[in-house]
mmCIF file of C-alpha atoms in Angstrom:
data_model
loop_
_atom_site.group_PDB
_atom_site.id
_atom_site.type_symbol
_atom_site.label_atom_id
_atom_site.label_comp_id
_atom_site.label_asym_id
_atom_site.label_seq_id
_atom_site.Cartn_x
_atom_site.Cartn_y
_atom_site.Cartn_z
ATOM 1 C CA UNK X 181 175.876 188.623 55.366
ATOM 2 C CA UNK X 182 176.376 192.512 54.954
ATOM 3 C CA UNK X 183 173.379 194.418 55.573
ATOM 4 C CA UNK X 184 174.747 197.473 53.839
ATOM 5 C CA UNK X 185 173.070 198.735 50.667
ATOM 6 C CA UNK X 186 175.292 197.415 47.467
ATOM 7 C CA UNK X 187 176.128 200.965 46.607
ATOM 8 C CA UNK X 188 177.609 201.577 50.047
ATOM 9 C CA UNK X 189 179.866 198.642 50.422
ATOM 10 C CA UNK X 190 181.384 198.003 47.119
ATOM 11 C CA UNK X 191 183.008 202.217 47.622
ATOM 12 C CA UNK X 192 186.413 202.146 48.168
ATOM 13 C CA UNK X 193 187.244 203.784 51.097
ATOM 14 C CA UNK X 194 188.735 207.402 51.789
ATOM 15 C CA UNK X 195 192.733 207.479 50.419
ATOM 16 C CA UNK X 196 194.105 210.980 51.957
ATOM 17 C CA UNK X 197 196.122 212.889 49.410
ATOM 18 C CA UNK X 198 199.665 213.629 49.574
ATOM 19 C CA UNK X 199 201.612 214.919 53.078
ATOM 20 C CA UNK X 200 204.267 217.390 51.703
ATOM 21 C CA UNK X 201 207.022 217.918 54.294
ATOM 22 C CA UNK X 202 208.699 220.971 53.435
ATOM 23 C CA UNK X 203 208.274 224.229 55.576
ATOM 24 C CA UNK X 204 207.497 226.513 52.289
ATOM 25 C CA UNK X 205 204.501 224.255 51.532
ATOM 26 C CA UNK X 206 201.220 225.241 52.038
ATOM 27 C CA UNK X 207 198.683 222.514 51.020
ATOM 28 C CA UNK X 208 194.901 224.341 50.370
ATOM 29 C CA UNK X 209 192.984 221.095 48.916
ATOM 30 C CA UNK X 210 192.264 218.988 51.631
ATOM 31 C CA UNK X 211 190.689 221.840 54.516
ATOM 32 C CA UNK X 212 193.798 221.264 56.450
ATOM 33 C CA UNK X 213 194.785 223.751 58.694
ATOM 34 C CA UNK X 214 198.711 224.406 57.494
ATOM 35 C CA UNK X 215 199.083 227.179 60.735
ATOM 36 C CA UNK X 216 199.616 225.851 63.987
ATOM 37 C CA UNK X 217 196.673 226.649 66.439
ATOM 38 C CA UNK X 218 196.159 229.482 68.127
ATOM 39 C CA UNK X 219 196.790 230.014 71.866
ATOM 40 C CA UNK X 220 193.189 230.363 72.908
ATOM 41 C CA UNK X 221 192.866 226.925 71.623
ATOM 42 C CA UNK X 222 196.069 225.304 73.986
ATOM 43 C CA UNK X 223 194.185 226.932 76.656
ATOM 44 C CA UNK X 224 190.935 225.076 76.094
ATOM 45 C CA UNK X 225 192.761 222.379 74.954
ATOM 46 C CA UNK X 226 194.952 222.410 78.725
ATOM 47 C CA UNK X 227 191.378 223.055 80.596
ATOM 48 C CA UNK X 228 189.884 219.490 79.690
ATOM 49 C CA UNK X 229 189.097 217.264 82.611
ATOM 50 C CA UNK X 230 190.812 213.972 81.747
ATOM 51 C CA UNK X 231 188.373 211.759 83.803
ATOM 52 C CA UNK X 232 185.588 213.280 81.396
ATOM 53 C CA UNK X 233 187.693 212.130 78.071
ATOM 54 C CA UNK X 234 186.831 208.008 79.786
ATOM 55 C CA UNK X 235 183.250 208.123 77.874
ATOM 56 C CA UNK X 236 181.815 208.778 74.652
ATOM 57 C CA UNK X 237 180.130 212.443 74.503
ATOM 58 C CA UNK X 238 176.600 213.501 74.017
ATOM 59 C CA UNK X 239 174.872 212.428 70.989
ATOM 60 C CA UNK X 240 173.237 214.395 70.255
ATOM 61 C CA UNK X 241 175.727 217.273 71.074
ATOM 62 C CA UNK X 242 172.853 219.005 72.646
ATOM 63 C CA UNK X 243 175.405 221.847 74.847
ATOM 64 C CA UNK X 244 177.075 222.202 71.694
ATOM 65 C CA UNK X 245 174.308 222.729 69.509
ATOM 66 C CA UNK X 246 172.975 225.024 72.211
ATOM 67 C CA UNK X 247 175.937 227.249 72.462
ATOM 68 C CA UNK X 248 177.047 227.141 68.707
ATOM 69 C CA UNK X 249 173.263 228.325 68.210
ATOM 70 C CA UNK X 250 173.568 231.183 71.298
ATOM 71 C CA UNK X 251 176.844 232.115 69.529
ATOM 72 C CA UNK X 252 175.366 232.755 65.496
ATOM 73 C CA UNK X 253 171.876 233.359 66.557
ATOM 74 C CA UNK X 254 169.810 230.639 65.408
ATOM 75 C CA UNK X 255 167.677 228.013 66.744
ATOM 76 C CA UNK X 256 169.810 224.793 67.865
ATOM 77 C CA UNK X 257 167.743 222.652 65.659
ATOM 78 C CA UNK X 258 169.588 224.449 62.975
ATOM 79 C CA UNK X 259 172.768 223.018 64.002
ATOM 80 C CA UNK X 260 173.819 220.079 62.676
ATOM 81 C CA UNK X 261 177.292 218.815 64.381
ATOM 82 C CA UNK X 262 179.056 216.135 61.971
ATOM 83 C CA UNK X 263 182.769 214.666 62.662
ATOM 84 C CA UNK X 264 183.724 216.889 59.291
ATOM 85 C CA UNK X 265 182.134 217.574 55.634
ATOM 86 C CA UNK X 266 182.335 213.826 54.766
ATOM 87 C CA UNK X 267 179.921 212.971 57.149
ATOM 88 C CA UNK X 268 177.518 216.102 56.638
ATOM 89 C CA UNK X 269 177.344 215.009 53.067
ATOM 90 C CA UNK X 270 176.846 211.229 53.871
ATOM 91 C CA UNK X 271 174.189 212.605 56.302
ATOM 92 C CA UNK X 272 172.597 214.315 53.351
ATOM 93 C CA UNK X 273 172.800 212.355 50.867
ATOM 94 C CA UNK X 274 171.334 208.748 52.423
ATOM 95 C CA UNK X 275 168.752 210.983 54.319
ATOM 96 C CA UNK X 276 167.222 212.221 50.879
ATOM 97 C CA UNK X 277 168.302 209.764 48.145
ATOM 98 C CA UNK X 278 167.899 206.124 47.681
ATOM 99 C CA UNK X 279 169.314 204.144 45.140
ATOM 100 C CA UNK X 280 168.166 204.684 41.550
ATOM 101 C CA UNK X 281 167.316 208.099 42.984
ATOM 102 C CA UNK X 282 168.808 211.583 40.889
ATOM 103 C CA UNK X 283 170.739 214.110 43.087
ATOM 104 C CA UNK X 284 172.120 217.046 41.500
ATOM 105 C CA UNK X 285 175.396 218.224 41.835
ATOM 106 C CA UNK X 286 176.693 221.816 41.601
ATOM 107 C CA UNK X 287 180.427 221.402 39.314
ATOM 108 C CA UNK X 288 182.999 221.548 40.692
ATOM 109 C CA UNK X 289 182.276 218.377 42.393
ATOM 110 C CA UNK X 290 183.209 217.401 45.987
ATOM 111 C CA UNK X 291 186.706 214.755 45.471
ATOM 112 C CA UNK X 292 186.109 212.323 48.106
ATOM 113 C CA UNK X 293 183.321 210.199 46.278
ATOM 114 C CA UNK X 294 183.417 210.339 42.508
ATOM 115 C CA UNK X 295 179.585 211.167 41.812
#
């Protein structure tokens, strides 16, 4: 027994698009990065405690959402941290709309679900 709304598990799920391997490609549609990252980030990157990598963060992200909201000046219930856009907009979307409800859609549409 799935306990999933129909909509939900009858999608297919998320096919990434092609992986071109030559060096004078630079691939724009699928927000990857096609740079390596920058040194600031191997620095943060080398300063991670292992031992605190054992168990599953915060979540609610609450020192993130805290500094993020220090950083831009806002109010850290205005942050919102997601694990990328697709989640954001699944966020969204079954947060406002049920089934049979209308959502509108500004063209061109987002690729990952065909709406």
């Amino acid at each position: 027994m799935s306990y999933e709304r129909h909509n939900i598990e009858s999608m297919s799920g998320y096919v990434p698009g092609e992986q071109p391997t030559a060096a004078d490609v630079i691939k724009l549609n699928t927000n990857e990065n096609p740079y390596p990252a920058s040194a600031a980030v191997a620095e943060a990157l080398a300063a991670i405690r292992v031992e605190d990598l054992r168990r599953y963060p915060s979540p609610t992200a609450q020192r993130f959402r805290q500094l993020a909201a220090a950083y831009h000046g806002l109010d850290s219930d205005n942050i919102i941290p997601t694990n990328g856009g697709d989640e954001l907009l699944r966020l969204a979307i079954t947060t406002f709309a049920g089934p049979g409800e209308v959502v509108g859609i500004a063209e061109p549409s987002y690729s990952l679900y065909p709406v």
